[in-house]
C-alpha positions as a Python dict, from the first residue, in 0.01 Angstrom:
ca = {
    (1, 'X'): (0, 0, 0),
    (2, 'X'): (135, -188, -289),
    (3, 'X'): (291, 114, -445),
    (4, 'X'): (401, 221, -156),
    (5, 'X'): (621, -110, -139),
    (6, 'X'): (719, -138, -446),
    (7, 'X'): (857, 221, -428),
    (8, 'X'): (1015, 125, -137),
    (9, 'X'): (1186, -158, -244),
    (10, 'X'): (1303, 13, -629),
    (11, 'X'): (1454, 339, -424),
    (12, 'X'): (1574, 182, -105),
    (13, 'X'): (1752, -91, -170),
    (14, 'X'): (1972, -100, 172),
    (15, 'X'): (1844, -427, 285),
    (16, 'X'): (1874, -585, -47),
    (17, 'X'): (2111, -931, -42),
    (18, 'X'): (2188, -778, -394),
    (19, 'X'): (2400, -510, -307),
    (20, 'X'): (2665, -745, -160),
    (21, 'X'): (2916, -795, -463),
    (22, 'X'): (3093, -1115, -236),
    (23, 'X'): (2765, -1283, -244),
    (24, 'X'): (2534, -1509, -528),
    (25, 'X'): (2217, -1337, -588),
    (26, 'X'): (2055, -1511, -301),
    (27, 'X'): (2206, -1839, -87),
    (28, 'X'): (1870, -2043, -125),
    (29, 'X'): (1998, -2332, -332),
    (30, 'X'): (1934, -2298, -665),
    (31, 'X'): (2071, -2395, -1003),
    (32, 'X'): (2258, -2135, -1244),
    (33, 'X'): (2100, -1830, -1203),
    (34, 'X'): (2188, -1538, -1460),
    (35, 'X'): (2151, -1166, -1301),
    (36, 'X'): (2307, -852, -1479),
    (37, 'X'): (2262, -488, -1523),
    (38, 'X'): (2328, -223, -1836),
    (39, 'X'): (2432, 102, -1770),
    (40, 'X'): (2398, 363, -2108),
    (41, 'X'): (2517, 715, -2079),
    (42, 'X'): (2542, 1087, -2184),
    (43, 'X'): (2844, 1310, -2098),
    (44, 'X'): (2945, 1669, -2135),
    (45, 'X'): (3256, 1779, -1994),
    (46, 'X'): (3316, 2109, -1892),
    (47, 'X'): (3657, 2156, -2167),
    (48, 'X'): (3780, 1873, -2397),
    (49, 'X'): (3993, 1579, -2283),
    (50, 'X'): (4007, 1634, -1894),
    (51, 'X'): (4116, 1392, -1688),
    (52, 'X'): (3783, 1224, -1496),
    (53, 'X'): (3675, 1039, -1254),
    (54, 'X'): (3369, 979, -1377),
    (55, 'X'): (3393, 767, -1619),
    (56, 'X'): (3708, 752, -1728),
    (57, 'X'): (3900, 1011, -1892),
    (58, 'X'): (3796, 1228, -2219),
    (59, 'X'): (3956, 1188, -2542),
    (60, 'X'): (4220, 1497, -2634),
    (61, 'X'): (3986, 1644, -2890),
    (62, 'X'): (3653, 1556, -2712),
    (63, 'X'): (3420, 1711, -2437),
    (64, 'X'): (3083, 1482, -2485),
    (65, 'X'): (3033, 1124, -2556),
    (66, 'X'): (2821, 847, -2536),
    (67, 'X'): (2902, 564, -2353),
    (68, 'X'): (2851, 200, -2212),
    (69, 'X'): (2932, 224, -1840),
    (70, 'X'): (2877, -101, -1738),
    (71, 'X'): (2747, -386, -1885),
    (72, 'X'): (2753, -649, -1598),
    (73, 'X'): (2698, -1045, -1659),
    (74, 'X'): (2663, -1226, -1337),
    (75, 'X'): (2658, -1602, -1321),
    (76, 'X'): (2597, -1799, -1004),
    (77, 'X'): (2469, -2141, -810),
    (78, 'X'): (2445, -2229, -472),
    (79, 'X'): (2393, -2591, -300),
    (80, 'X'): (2428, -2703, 32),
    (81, 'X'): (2789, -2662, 108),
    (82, 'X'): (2916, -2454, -192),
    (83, 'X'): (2840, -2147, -383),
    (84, 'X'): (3005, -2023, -701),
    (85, 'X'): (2985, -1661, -837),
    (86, 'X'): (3118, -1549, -1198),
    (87, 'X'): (3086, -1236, -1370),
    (88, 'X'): (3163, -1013, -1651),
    (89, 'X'): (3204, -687, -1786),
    (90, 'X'): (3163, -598, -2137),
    (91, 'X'): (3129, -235, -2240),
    (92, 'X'): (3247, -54, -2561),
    (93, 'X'): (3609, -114, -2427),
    (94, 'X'): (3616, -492, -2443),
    (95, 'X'): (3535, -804, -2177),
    (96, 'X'): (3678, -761, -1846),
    (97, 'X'): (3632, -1050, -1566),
    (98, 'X'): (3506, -879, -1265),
    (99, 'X'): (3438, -1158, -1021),
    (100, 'X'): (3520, -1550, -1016),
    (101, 'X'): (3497, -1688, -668),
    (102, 'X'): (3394, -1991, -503),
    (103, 'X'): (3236, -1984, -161),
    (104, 'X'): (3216, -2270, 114),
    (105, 'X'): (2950, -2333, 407),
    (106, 'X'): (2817, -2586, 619),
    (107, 'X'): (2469, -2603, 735),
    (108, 'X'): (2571, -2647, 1089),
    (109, 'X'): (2807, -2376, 1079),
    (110, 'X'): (2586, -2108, 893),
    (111, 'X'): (2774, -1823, 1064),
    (112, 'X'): (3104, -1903, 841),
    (113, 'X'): (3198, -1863, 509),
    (114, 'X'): (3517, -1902, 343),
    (115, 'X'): (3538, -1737, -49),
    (116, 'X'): (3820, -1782, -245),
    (117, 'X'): (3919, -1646, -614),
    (118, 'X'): (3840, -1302, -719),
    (119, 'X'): (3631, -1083, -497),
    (120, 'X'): (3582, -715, -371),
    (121, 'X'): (3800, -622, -97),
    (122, 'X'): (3585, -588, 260),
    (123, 'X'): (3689, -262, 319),
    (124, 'X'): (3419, 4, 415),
    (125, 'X'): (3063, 35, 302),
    (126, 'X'): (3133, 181, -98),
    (127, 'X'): (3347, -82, -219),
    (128, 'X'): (3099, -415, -174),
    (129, 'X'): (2820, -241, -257),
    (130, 'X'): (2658, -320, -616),
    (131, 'X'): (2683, -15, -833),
    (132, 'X'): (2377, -168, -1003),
    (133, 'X'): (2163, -46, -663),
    (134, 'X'): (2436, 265, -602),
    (135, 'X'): (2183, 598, -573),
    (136, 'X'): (2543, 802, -722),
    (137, 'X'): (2683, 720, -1078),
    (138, 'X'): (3016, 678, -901),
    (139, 'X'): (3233, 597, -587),
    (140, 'X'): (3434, 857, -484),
    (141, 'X'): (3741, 991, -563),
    (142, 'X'): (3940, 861, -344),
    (143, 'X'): (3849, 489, -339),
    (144, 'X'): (3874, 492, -701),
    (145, 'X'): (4182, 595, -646),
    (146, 'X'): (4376, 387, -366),
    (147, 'X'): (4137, 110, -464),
    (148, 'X'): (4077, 80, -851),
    (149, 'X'): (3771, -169, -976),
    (150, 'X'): (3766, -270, -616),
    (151, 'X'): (3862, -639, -651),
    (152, 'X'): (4155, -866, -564),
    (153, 'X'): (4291, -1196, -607),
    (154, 'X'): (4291, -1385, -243),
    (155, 'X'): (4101, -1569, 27),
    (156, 'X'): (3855, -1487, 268),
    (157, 'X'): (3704, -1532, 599),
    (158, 'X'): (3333, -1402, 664),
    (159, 'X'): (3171, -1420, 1023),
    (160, 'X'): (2782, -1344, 991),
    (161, 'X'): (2630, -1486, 1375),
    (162, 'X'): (2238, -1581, 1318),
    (163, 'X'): (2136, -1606, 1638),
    (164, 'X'): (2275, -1408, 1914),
    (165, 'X'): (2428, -1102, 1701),
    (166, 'X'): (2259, -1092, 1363),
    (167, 'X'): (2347, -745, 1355),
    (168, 'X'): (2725, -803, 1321),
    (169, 'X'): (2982, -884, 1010),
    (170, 'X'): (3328, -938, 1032),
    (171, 'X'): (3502, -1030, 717),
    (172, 'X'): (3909, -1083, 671),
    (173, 'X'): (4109, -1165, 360),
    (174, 'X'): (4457, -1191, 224),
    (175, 'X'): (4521, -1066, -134),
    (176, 'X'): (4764, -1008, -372),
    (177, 'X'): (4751, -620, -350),
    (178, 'X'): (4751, -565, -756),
    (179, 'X'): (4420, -573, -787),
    (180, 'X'): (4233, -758, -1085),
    (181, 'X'): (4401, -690, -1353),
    (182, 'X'): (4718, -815, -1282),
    (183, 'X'): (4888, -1085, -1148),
    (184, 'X'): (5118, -1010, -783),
    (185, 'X'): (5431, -875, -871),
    (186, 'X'): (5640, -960, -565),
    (187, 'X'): (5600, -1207, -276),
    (188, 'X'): (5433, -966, -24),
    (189, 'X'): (5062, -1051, 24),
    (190, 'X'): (4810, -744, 181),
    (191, 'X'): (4553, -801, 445),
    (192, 'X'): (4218, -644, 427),
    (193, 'X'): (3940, -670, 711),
    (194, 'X'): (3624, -465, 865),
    (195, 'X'): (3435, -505, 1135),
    (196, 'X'): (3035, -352, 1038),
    (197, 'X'): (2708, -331, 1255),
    (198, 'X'): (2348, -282, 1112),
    (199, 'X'): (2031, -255, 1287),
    (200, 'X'): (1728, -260, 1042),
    (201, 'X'): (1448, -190, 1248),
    (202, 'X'): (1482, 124, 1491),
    (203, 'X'): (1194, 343, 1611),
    (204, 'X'): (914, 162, 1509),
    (205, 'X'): (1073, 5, 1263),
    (206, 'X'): (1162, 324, 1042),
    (207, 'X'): (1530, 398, 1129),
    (208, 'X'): (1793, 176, 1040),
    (209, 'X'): (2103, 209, 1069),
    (210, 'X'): (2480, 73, 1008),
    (211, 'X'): (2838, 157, 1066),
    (212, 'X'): (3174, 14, 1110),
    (213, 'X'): (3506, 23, 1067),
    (214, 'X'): (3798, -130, 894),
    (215, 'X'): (4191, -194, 782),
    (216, 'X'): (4385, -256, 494),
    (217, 'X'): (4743, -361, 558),
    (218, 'X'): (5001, -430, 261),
    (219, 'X'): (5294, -239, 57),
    (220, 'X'): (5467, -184, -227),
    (221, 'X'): (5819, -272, -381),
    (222, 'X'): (6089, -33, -467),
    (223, 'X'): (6207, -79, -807),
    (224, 'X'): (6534, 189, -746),
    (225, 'X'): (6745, 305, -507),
    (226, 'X'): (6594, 610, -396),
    (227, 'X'): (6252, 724, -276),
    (228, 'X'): (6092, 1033, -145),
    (229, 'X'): (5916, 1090, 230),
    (230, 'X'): (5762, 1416, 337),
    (231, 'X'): (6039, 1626, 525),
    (232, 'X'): (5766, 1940, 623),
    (233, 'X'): (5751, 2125, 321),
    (234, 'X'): (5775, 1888, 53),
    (235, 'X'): (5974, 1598, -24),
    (236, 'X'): (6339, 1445, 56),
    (237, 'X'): (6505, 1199, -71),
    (238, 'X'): (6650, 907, 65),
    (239, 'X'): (6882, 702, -159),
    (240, 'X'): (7045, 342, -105),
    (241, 'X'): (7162, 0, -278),
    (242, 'X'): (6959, -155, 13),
    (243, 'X'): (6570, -16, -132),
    (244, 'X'): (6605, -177, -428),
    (245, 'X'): (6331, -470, -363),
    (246, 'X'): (6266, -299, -16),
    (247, 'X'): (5869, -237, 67),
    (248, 'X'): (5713, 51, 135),
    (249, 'X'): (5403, 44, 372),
    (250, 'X'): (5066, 85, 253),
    (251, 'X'): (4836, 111, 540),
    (252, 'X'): (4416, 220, 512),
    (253, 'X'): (4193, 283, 806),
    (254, 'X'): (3855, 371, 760),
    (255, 'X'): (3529, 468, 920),
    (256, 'X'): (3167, 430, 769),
    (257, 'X'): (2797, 552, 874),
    (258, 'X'): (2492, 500, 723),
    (259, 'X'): (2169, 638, 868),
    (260, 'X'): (1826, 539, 662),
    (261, 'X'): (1456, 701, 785),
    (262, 'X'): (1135, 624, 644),
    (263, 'X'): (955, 927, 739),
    (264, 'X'): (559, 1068, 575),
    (265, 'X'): (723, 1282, 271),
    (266, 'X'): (943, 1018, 185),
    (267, 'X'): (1270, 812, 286),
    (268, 'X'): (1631, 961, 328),
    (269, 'X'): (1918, 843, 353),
    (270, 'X'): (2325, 964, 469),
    (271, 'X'): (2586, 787, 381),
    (272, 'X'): (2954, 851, 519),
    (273, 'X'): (3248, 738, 542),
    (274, 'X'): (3623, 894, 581),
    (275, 'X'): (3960, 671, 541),
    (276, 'X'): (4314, 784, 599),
    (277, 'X'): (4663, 627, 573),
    (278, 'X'): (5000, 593, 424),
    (279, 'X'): (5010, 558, -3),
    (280, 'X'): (5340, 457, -191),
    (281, 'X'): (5291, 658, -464),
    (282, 'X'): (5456, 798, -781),
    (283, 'X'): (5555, 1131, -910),
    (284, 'X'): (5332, 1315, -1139),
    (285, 'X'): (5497, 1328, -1538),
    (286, 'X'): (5379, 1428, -1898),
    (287, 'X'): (5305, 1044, -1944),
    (288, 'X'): (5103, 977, -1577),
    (289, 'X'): (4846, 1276, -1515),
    (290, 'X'): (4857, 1431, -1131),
    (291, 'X'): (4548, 1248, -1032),
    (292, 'X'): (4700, 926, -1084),
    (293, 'X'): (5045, 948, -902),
    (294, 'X'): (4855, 849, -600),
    (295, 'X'): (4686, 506, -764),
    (296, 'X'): (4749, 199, -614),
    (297, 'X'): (4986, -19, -898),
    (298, 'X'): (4889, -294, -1081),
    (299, 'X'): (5218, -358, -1197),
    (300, 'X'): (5580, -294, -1019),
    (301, 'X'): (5612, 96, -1056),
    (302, 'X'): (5891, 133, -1263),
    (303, 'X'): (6021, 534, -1064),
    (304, 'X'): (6073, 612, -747),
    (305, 'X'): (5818, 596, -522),
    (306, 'X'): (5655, 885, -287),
    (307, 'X'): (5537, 800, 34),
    (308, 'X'): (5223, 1024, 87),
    (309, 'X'): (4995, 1030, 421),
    (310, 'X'): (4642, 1066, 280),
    (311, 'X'): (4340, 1112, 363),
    (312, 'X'): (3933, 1177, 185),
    (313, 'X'): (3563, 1099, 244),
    (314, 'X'): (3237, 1101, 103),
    (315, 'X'): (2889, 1213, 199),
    (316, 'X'): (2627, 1101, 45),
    (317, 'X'): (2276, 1228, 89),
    (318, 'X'): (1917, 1108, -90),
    (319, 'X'): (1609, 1227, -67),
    (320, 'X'): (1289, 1073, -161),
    (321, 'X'): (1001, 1351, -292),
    (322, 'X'): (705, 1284, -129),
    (323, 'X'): (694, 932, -201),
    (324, 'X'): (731, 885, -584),
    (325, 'X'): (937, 736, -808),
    (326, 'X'): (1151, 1042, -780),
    (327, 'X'): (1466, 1092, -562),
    (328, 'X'): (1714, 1420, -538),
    (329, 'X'): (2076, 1300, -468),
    (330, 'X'): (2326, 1564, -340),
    (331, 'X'): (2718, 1408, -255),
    (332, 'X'): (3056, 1600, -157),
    (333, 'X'): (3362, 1412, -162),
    (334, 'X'): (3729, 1474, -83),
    (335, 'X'): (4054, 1324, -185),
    (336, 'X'): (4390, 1498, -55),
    (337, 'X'): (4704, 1273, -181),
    (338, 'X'): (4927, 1485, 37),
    (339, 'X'): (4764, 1581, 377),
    (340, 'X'): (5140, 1722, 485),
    (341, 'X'): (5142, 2009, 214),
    (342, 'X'): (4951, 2297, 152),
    (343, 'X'): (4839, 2341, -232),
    (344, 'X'): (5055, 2709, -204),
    (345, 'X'): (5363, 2536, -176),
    (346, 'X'): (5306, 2251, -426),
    (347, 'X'): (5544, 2352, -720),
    (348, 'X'): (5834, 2517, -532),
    (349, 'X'): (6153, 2457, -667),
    (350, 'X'): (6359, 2216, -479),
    (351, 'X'): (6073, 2062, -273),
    (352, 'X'): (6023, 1755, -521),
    (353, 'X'): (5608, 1826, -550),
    (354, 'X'): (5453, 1756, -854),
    (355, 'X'): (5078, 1723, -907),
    (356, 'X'): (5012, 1383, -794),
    (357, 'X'): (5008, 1595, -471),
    (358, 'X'): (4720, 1866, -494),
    (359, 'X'): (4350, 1843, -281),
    (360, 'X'): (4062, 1791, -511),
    (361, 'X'): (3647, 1831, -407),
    (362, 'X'): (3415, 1708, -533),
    (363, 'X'): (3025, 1841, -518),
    (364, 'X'): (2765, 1619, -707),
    (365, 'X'): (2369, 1655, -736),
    (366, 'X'): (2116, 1573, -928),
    (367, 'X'): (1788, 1349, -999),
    (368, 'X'): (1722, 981, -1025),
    (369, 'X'): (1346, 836, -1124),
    (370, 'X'): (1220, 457, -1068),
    (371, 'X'): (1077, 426, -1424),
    (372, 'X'): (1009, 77, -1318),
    (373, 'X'): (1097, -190, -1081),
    (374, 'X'): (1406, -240, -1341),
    (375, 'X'): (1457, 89, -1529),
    (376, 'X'): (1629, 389, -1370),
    (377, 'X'): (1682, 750, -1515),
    (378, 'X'): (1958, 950, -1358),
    (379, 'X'): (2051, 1286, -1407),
    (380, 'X'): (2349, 1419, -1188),
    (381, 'X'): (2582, 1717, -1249),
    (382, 'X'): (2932, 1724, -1074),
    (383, 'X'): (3124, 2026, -1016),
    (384, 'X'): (3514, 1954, -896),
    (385, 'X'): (3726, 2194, -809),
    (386, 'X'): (4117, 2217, -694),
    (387, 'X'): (4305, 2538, -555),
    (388, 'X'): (4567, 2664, -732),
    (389, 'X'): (4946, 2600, -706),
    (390, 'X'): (5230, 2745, -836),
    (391, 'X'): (5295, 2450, -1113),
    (392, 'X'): (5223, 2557, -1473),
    (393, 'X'): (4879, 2432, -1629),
    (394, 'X'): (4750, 2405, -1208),
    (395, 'X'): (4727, 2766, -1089),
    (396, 'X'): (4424, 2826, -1057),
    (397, 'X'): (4117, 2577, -1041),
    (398, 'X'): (4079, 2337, -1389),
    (399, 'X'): (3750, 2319, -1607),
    (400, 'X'): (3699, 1945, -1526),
    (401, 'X'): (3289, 1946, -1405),
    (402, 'X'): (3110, 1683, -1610),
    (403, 'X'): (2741, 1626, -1630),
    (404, 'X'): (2639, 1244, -1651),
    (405, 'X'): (2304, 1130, -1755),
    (406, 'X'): (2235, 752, -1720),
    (407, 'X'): (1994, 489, -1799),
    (408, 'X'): (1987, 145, -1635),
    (409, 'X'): (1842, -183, -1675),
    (410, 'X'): (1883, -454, -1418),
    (411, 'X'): (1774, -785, -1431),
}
């Protein structure tokens, strides 16, 4: 019985306070409180210095390394009206900040919370969840993508009723749009919300389940006088004095599912969720690879700007064997920068495509193992793939699988 929980508790973390990223390690009041995580890996890439989203990308000369993933420092204290959360990333690239926020509650009003500082953005189910507790070595493309190291500078509003609707979250926050990194480069601020449901005990108390949806709102400035929008087979331009400092929109909606049984071989778990919008982009160049055209800025974008309509999802599947420490992890995930195109006609002369506008899959499995209630061994192979276009070095699909195998410690 004891093994049996303690299994349950190191593979399934989906009711774990942890996994929140806007949250302290627990809101019982409690001094400083240090928490953290180290993630050490093995990679071998499928050809030398691909581009990757696993990761990061490979050096020119290189198709294996080792490397420090994540090395996560998390600092916090809660006390009867406040909370504070601060934490760091040091890996073998330097000290990043991740999170710095300050939340505020009162006891009579549990069901609010207001966080300011730097947080994750509430959108969807991926981007607030821990990767310390995260079955897959990565999110998926595509929120690595429009959403880069998933924070943001801003304010929030959380709505968690404890009474009549435990079961309900709404959270809603206005942020600077550039993400951590950087500070906002023009006066327009971006608004982020979602709206989730869980329900933890279902059918005897071995189904849960949660879903929800959710909106990100915001845009980015025009640097020049001329950008791009899709005109049916490719791009036209439209030029004018007037889009210099003009916005573009940038506009998410998303979906998310997430279905958990606890069943006599062992627990499984789906995970889903599919976002589409529009995504001021860039055009692909021999200094910005094709895969990152699409990325949301940090900084003003210094070309023209492409507005793309988007769309991608993940699914996520884990399976528990037989109720060990072992779990097999299969994922598919798809990112299409360009959902008005078809990869056949990216590269045409005069349509103004480039290859921050081709379709890339992603398939993923592999095998993680509870060495202990704070050790995990992952093993997990992923094998992308792209159709071919008619632009030179992208004609057919590009060597870029890459095989990841991770240990973790969290404390």
């Amino acid at each position: 019985m004891k093994k049996g929980l303690f299994l349950f508790v190191c593979l399934c973390p989906l009711l774990a306070m942890a996994q929140n990223n806007n949250a302290p390690s627990s809101y019982d009041i409690h001094d400083i409180k240090i928490t953290g995580y180290l993630q050490t890996q093995f990679q071998k890439a499928q050809s030398a210095g691909i581009t990757s989203f696993s990761g990061g990308d490979f050096s020119a000369n290189s198709d294996s390394r080792f490397i420090i993933r994540r090395g996560r420092l998390k600092i916090d204290r809660v006390d009867k009206y406040s909370s504070i959360v601060f934490q760091i990333d040091a890996t073998q690239n330097g000290v990043n900040l991740m999170d710095a926020f300050i939340q505020l509650h009162a006891p009579s009003v549990p069901e609010l919370l207001f966080t300011a500082g730097l947080f994750n953005r509430p959108f969807g189910y991926s981007i607030i969840y821990s990767s310390g507790y995260r079955d897959f070595p990565e999110r998926a493309r595509v929120f690595q993508t429009l959403m880069p190291r998933e924070r943001d500078l801003g304010a929030m509003v959380s709505f968690h009723p404890q009474k009549i609707a435990k079961f309900l979250t709404a959270d809603f926050a206005v942020i600077n749009g550039s993400g951590l990194s950087a500070r906002d480069y023009d006066s327009k601020k971006d608004m982020v919300g979602g709206l989730n449901f869980k329900f933890d005990s279902l059918a005897n108390k071995k189904l849960h389940i949660g879903f929800g949806g959710s909106f990100y709102k915001g845009s980015v400035r025009s640097n020049t006088d001329t950008y791009y929008t899709n005109n049916g087979h490719g791009f036209a331009s439209n030029t004018s004095a007037s889009n210099i400092g003009s916005n573009l929109k940038r506009n998410y909606y998303g979906a998310n599912l997430q279905v958990q049984y606890d069943n006599a071989f062992g627990t499984t778990s789906l995970k889903t969720e599919y976002i589409a919008g529009t995504q001021p982009g860039v055009a692909s160049s021999a200094s910005l690879a094709g895969p990152y055209a699409s990325q949301s800025f940090a900084t003003q974008p210094a070309t023209n700007l492409y507005l793309r309509h988007f769309n991608g999802y993940y699914i996520w599947l884990t399976q528990q064997i037989a109720k060990t420490r072992f779990s097999v992890i299969m994922a598919y995930d798809v990112y299409d920068p360009n959902t008005d195109i078809d990869e056949k006609e990216i590269g045409l002369a005069g349509n103004n495509t480039t290859a921050g506008d081709i379709k890339y899959g992603t398939l993923g499995y592999g095998l993680t193992c509870a060495l202990s209630s704070r050790l995990k061994l992952t093993v997990y192979n992923e094998h992308v793939t792209n159709d071919g276009t008619t632009l030179s070095g992208y004609q057919s699909d590009l060597k870029d699988n890459v095989l990841t195998t991770r240990l973790q410690y969290r404390w």
